[in-house]
Amino acid sequence: MIIAQITDLHLRTDGEKLKGMIDSVAALQTCLDHLGALRPRPDVILATGDLANRARVQDYATLRRMLESVGIPFYVIPGNHDERGLMRETFSDRDDFPKTGEFLHYAIEDHPLRLIGLDTKSGDRVGGEMCEIRLDWLRARLEERPHTPTLIFMHHPPFKTGIGFMDKDEFIGADAMEALIANHSQVEGIICGHLHRQITRRWAGTIISTAPSVAFQMVLDLAEAAPSGFVLEPPACPIFLWRPEMGLVGHMSLIGDFGPRHPFVSDSAK
Ligand SMILES: [Fe+2]
Ligand SMILES: [Fe+2]
């Protein structure tokens, strides 16, 4: 099973450029063309939040149309920029989309690796949250299939990254979530967005990562008082390979034209 993650699309479909310089629709199309051309093709695409930049219904309609055109099953969860109501309006006719309850979280059972999408949006805050209701829901999901390998996808990373201007927005409920995950060894990994960079660490006895954005990247500055900023480093999308005998292996696929594949030649002098 091959899982592609796309994150932080920050779509603007009003004809204006994102931050005055980024064509977010074109960036998403380039990313989807890239994924569609991979061989073998991914089995699923997980879109881990900040799907729209200012969350208007036409942003989500465009997103759905573009994702459907790839022909790969996809699952979406909200980030801090998203609106649950508009996402429901756009996706709730799908059988697998959550129909009831406040939060847009769901478990996807029809793949070899069980997928659990979480909703970490916290009101109008930039930071994330796992409140008691969401922790109880996650606990129930993990307890119902304790021996099934599971990948969790969510928007906000529940750990400090060293990117100071992002870390200042607290993740509410991080310690409680960490204790819960530590009790469930079937969690093969947790993948997040929000940081617009690739970051990996051990957390709660599993591997947790964030991913580059489809549209723009946060500047890599690990000084504690570093000012906020973004850069136009190349976009990329993580590609996870799951095989029962191998476990979950994460690759990073840079999006861009880097020329053809060059075969190695047998003459070692070349
Ligand atoms: Fe974002
Ligand atoms: Fe975010």
Tab-separated table of C-alpha atoms and ligand atoms in Angstrom:
chain	number	residue	atom	x	y	z
A	1	MET	CA	0.000	0.000	0.000
A	2	ILE	CA	1.324	3.433	-0.975
A	3	ILE	CA	0.086	6.529	0.836
A	4	ALA	CA	0.737	10.055	-0.453
A	5	GLN	CA	0.407	12.997	1.897
A	6	ILE	CA	-0.387	16.475	0.628
A	7	THR	CA	-0.691	19.344	3.063
A	8	ASP	CA	-1.147	23.074	3.513
A	9	LEU	CA	-2.505	23.802	0.050
A	10	HIS	CA	-3.858	27.185	1.256
A	11	LEU	CA	-6.047	27.337	-1.853
A	12	ARG	CA	-7.251	30.707	-3.083
A	13	THR	CA	-9.725	30.439	-5.919
A	14	ASP	CA	-10.700	34.128	-6.052
A	15	GLY	CA	-8.101	34.861	-8.727
A	16	GLU	CA	-5.746	36.515	-6.247
A	17	LYS	CA	-2.294	35.162	-5.514
A	18	LEU	CA	-1.587	33.714	-2.094
A	19	LYS	CA	0.568	36.213	-0.152
A	20	GLY	CA	0.643	38.284	-3.335
A	21	MET	CA	3.055	35.909	-5.078
A	22	ILE	CA	1.931	32.259	-5.060
A	23	ASP	CA	-0.552	30.706	-7.491
A	24	SER	CA	-1.951	28.130	-5.055
A	25	VAL	CA	-4.278	26.517	-7.614
A	26	ALA	CA	-1.401	25.983	-10.038
A	27	ALA	CA	0.753	24.647	-7.182
A	28	LEU	CA	-1.917	22.074	-6.312
A	29	GLN	CA	-2.348	21.080	-9.955
A	30	THR	CA	1.410	20.571	-10.306
A	31	CYS	CA	1.390	18.423	-7.162
A	32	LEU	CA	-1.551	16.329	-8.373
A	33	ASP	CA	0.040	15.877	-11.815
A	34	HIS	CA	3.162	14.699	-10.004
A	35	LEU	CA	1.216	12.182	-7.907
A	36	GLY	CA	-0.816	10.968	-10.879
A	37	ALA	CA	2.380	10.282	-12.834
A	38	LEU	CA	4.030	8.186	-10.097
A	39	ARG	CA	4.458	4.497	-10.952
A	40	PRO	CA	3.224	2.639	-9.091
A	41	ARG	CA	0.462	5.081	-8.304
A	42	PRO	CA	-0.399	5.861	-4.677
A	43	ASP	CA	-3.403	3.940	-3.322
A	44	VAL	CA	-4.627	6.886	-1.276
A	45	ILE	CA	-3.994	10.601	-0.874
A	46	LEU	CA	-4.286	12.090	2.618
A	47	ALA	CA	-4.799	15.869	2.634
A	48	THR	CA	-3.788	17.046	6.106
A	49	GLY	CA	-5.416	20.432	6.489
A	50	ASP	CA	-5.082	24.108	5.650
A	51	LEU	CA	-6.791	23.036	2.449
A	52	ALA	CA	-8.174	26.539	1.842
A	53	ASN	CA	-6.532	29.794	2.859
A	54	ARG	CA	-9.606	31.873	3.719
A	55	ALA	CA	-12.113	28.997	3.600
A	56	ARG	CA	-14.740	29.871	1.006
A	57	VAL	CA	-17.097	27.274	-0.382
A	58	GLN	CA	-15.723	27.591	-3.907
A	59	ASP	CA	-12.240	26.742	-2.582
A	60	TYR	CA	-13.501	23.366	-1.375
A	61	ALA	CA	-15.507	22.756	-4.553
A	62	THR	CA	-12.354	23.391	-6.597
A	63	LEU	CA	-10.336	21.154	-4.286
A	64	ARG	CA	-12.819	18.307	-4.661
A	65	ARG	CA	-12.945	18.625	-8.437
A	66	MET	CA	-9.146	18.678	-8.696
A	67	LEU	CA	-8.650	15.719	-6.333
A	68	GLU	CA	-11.340	13.649	-8.049
A	69	SER	CA	-9.691	14.226	-11.419
A	70	VAL	CA	-6.606	12.273	-10.266
A	71	GLY	CA	-8.600	9.064	-9.798
A	72	ILE	CA	-6.967	8.098	-6.479
A	73	PRO	CA	-9.116	7.776	-3.312
A	74	PHE	CA	-8.516	10.763	-1.044
A	75	TYR	CA	-9.381	11.803	2.490
A	76	VAL	CA	-9.427	15.328	3.914
A	77	ILE	CA	-9.222	16.726	7.441
A	78	PRO	CA	-9.340	20.357	8.580
A	79	GLY	CA	-6.488	22.644	9.594
A	80	ASN	CA	-6.676	25.951	11.419
A	81	HIS	CA	-7.477	27.792	8.165
A	82	ASP	CA	-10.401	25.504	7.304
A	83	GLU	CA	-14.118	25.679	8.105
A	84	ARG	CA	-15.851	22.482	9.180
A	85	GLY	CA	-19.254	23.666	7.947
A	86	LEU	CA	-18.015	24.360	4.433
A	87	MET	CA	-16.096	21.083	4.350
A	88	ARG	CA	-19.284	19.244	5.370
A	89	GLU	CA	-21.224	21.091	2.686
A	90	THR	CA	-18.687	19.972	0.099
A	91	PHE	CA	-17.907	16.394	1.113
A	92	SER	CA	-20.769	15.036	3.256
A	93	ASP	CA	-22.424	13.169	0.361
A	94	ARG	CA	-19.457	10.791	0.464
A	95	ASP	CA	-20.158	7.562	2.359
A	96	ASP	CA	-16.918	7.754	4.316
A	97	PHE	CA	-17.268	11.371	5.473
A	98	PRO	CA	-18.385	11.909	9.099
A	99	LYS	CA	-22.089	12.837	9.172
A	100	THR	CA	-22.667	13.448	12.866
A	101	GLY	CA	-20.906	15.116	15.771
A	102	GLU	CA	-19.012	18.362	15.955
A	103	PHE	CA	-15.672	17.118	14.677
A	104	LEU	CA	-14.471	15.910	11.280
A	105	HIS	CA	-12.615	12.807	12.408
A	106	TYR	CA	-13.011	9.333	10.953
A	107	ALA	CA	-11.477	5.886	10.667
A	108	ILE	CA	-10.983	4.343	7.217
A	109	GLU	CA	-11.140	0.569	7.384
A	110	ASP	CA	-10.890	-0.572	3.771
A	111	HIS	CA	-7.092	-0.623	3.336
A	112	PRO	CA	-4.374	-2.967	4.673
A	113	LEU	CA	-3.188	-0.140	6.927
A	114	ARG	CA	-5.982	1.334	9.036
A	115	LEU	CA	-6.177	5.120	8.639
A	116	ILE	CA	-7.495	7.442	11.351
A	117	GLY	CA	-7.967	11.113	10.509
A	118	LEU	CA	-8.188	13.565	13.416
A	119	ASP	CA	-9.653	17.056	13.666
A	120	THR	CA	-7.322	19.280	15.703
A	121	LYS	CA	-8.877	22.644	14.815
A	122	SER	CA	-9.269	24.759	17.957
A	123	GLY	CA	-11.803	27.547	17.417
A	124	ASP	CA	-10.105	30.524	15.820
A	125	ARG	CA	-6.744	29.696	17.373
A	126	VAL	CA	-3.718	28.957	15.186
A	127	GLY	CA	-2.599	26.147	17.506
A	128	GLY	CA	-4.159	22.691	17.720
A	129	GLU	CA	-6.293	20.882	20.263
A	130	MET	CA	-7.365	17.413	21.314
A	131	CYS	CA	-10.140	18.015	23.844
A	132	GLU	CA	-11.766	15.316	26.014
A	133	ILE	CA	-14.424	14.574	23.395
A	134	ARG	CA	-11.845	14.006	20.667
A	135	LEU	CA	-9.517	12.033	22.955
A	136	ASP	CA	-12.432	9.788	23.986
A	137	TRP	CA	-13.309	9.209	20.337
A	138	LEU	CA	-9.690	8.352	19.478
A	139	ARG	CA	-9.402	6.047	22.527
A	140	ALA	CA	-12.528	4.163	21.430
A	141	ARG	CA	-11.200	3.770	17.871
A	142	LEU	CA	-7.806	2.495	19.061
A	143	GLU	CA	-9.365	0.090	21.574
A	144	GLU	CA	-11.714	-1.462	19.003
A	145	ARG	CA	-8.833	-2.733	16.800
A	146	PRO	CA	-5.719	-2.960	19.007
A	147	HIS	CA	-3.875	-5.376	16.722
A	148	THR	CA	-4.469	-3.647	13.380
A	149	PRO	CA	-1.537	-1.555	12.101
A	150	THR	CA	-2.722	2.040	12.078
A	151	LEU	CA	-1.594	5.369	10.616
A	152	ILE	CA	-2.970	8.567	12.171
A	153	PHE	CA	-3.173	11.747	10.125
A	154	MET	CA	-3.837	15.172	11.634
A	155	HIS	CA	-3.052	18.828	10.951
A	156	HIS	CA	-1.236	20.167	14.024
A	157	PRO	CA	1.852	18.406	15.388
A	158	PRO	CA	1.446	17.908	19.164
A	159	PHE	CA	5.137	18.576	19.860
A	160	LYS	CA	7.586	21.490	19.860
A	161	THR	CA	9.603	21.730	16.649
A	162	GLY	CA	12.238	24.399	17.339
A	163	ILE	CA	10.612	26.741	14.803
A	164	GLY	CA	9.882	29.342	17.476
A	165	PHE	CA	7.156	31.373	15.801
A	166	MET	CA	5.152	28.182	15.203
A	167	ASP	CA	5.819	26.650	18.631
A	168	LYS	CA	4.344	29.630	20.464
A	169	ASP	CA	0.818	28.440	19.628
A	170	GLU	CA	0.241	25.705	22.201
A	171	PHE	CA	-1.281	22.326	21.282
A	172	ILE	CA	-3.970	21.862	23.945
A	173	GLY	CA	-4.217	18.254	25.132
A	174	ALA	CA	-0.815	17.166	23.792
A	175	ASP	CA	0.227	15.404	27.018
A	176	ALA	CA	-3.039	13.460	27.271
A	177	MET	CA	-2.800	12.425	23.637
A	178	GLU	CA	0.807	11.335	24.132
A	179	ALA	CA	-0.215	9.107	27.070
A	180	LEU	CA	-3.039	7.593	25.003
A	181	ILE	CA	-0.872	6.822	21.963
A	182	ALA	CA	1.882	5.377	24.183
A	183	ASN	CA	-0.631	2.699	25.240
A	184	HIS	CA	-1.359	1.630	21.652
A	185	SER	CA	1.573	0.029	19.918
A	186	GLN	CA	-0.465	-0.589	16.754
A	187	VAL	CA	0.108	3.071	15.811
A	188	GLU	CA	2.818	2.743	13.163
A	189	GLY	CA	3.097	6.459	12.638
A	190	ILE	CA	1.443	9.865	12.921
A	191	ILE	CA	1.652	12.359	10.067
A	192	CYS	CA	0.906	16.063	10.415
A	193	GLY	CA	0.962	19.308	8.448
A	194	HIS	CA	0.883	22.919	9.685
A	195	LEU	CA	4.663	23.402	9.936
A	196	HIS	CA	5.256	23.661	6.162
A	197	ARG	CA	8.497	21.715	6.639
A	198	GLN	CA	9.612	18.108	6.958
A	199	ILE	CA	10.280	17.360	10.647
A	200	THR	CA	10.493	13.940	12.318
A	201	ARG	CA	10.833	12.752	15.912
A	202	ARG	CA	10.025	9.873	18.256
A	203	TRP	CA	6.855	10.625	20.185
A	204	ALA	CA	4.679	8.462	22.399
A	205	GLY	CA	6.588	5.377	21.273
A	206	THR	CA	5.865	5.927	17.590
A	207	ILE	CA	7.269	8.062	14.765
A	208	ILE	CA	5.675	11.404	14.123
A	209	SER	CA	6.374	13.769	11.243
A	210	THR	CA	5.302	16.988	9.606
A	211	ALA	CA	5.496	17.604	5.861
A	212	PRO	CA	6.393	20.324	3.371
A	213	SER	CA	3.554	22.413	2.001
A	214	VAL	CA	2.260	22.180	-1.544
A	215	ALA	CA	2.400	26.001	-1.740
A	216	PHE	CA	5.156	27.608	0.425
A	217	GLN	CA	7.599	26.638	3.187
A	218	MET	CA	8.350	28.112	6.619
A	219	VAL	CA	11.891	29.414	6.903
A	220	LEU	CA	14.327	27.048	8.635
A	221	ASP	CA	15.666	29.183	11.496
A	222	LEU	CA	16.243	27.393	14.798
A	223	ALA	CA	17.251	30.513	16.761
A	224	GLU	CA	14.842	30.765	19.691
A	225	ALA	CA	13.822	34.335	18.894
A	226	ALA	CA	13.855	33.923	15.101
A	227	PRO	CA	11.380	36.176	13.295
A	228	SER	CA	8.571	34.501	11.375
A	229	GLY	CA	8.927	34.056	7.647
A	230	PHE	CA	8.337	31.873	4.639
A	231	VAL	CA	10.471	30.879	1.662
A	232	LEU	CA	9.800	29.472	-1.772
A	233	GLU	CA	11.802	26.272	-1.361
A	234	PRO	CA	10.562	23.435	-3.596
A	235	PRO	CA	7.273	21.820	-2.613
A	236	ALA	CA	7.257	18.122	-1.807
A	237	CYS	CA	4.962	15.355	-0.679
A	238	PRO	CA	5.776	12.413	1.592
A	239	ILE	CA	5.175	8.972	0.092
A	240	PHE	CA	4.733	6.176	2.642
A	241	LEU	CA	5.132	2.546	1.701
A	242	TRP	CA	3.352	0.006	3.893
A	243	ARG	CA	4.180	-3.671	3.596
A	244	PRO	CA	3.433	-5.944	6.559
A	245	GLU	CA	6.908	-7.494	6.412
A	246	MET	CA	8.630	-4.094	6.091
A	247	GLY	CA	6.518	-1.852	8.264
A	248	LEU	CA	5.865	1.767	7.349
A	249	VAL	CA	8.678	3.410	5.385
A	250	GLY	CA	8.600	7.143	4.619
A	251	HIS	CA	10.040	8.733	1.473
A	252	MET	CA	9.999	12.355	0.347
A	253	SER	CA	9.098	13.176	-3.250
A	254	LEU	CA	10.164	16.644	-4.379
A	255	ILE	CA	7.813	18.282	-6.852
A	256	GLY	CA	9.501	19.843	-9.882
A	257	ASP	CA	11.258	19.063	-13.136
A	258	PHE	CA	14.614	17.551	-12.229
A	259	GLY	CA	15.316	15.880	-15.572
A	260	PRO	CA	15.228	12.238	-16.599
A	261	ARG	CA	16.369	9.131	-14.751
A	262	HIS	CA	20.090	8.554	-15.458
A	263	PRO	CA	21.089	4.883	-15.410
A	264	PHE	CA	24.274	3.905	-13.589
A	265	VAL	CA	26.894	2.534	-15.959
A	266	SER	CA	29.025	-0.504	-15.203
A	267	ASP	CA	32.362	1.265	-15.834
A	268	SER	CA	33.334	2.536	-12.371
A	269	ALA	CA	35.804	5.002	-13.893
A	270	LYS	CA	32.973	7.085	-15.352
B	1	FE	FE	-0.565	25.964	6.747
B	2	FE	FE	-1.986	25.285	9.913
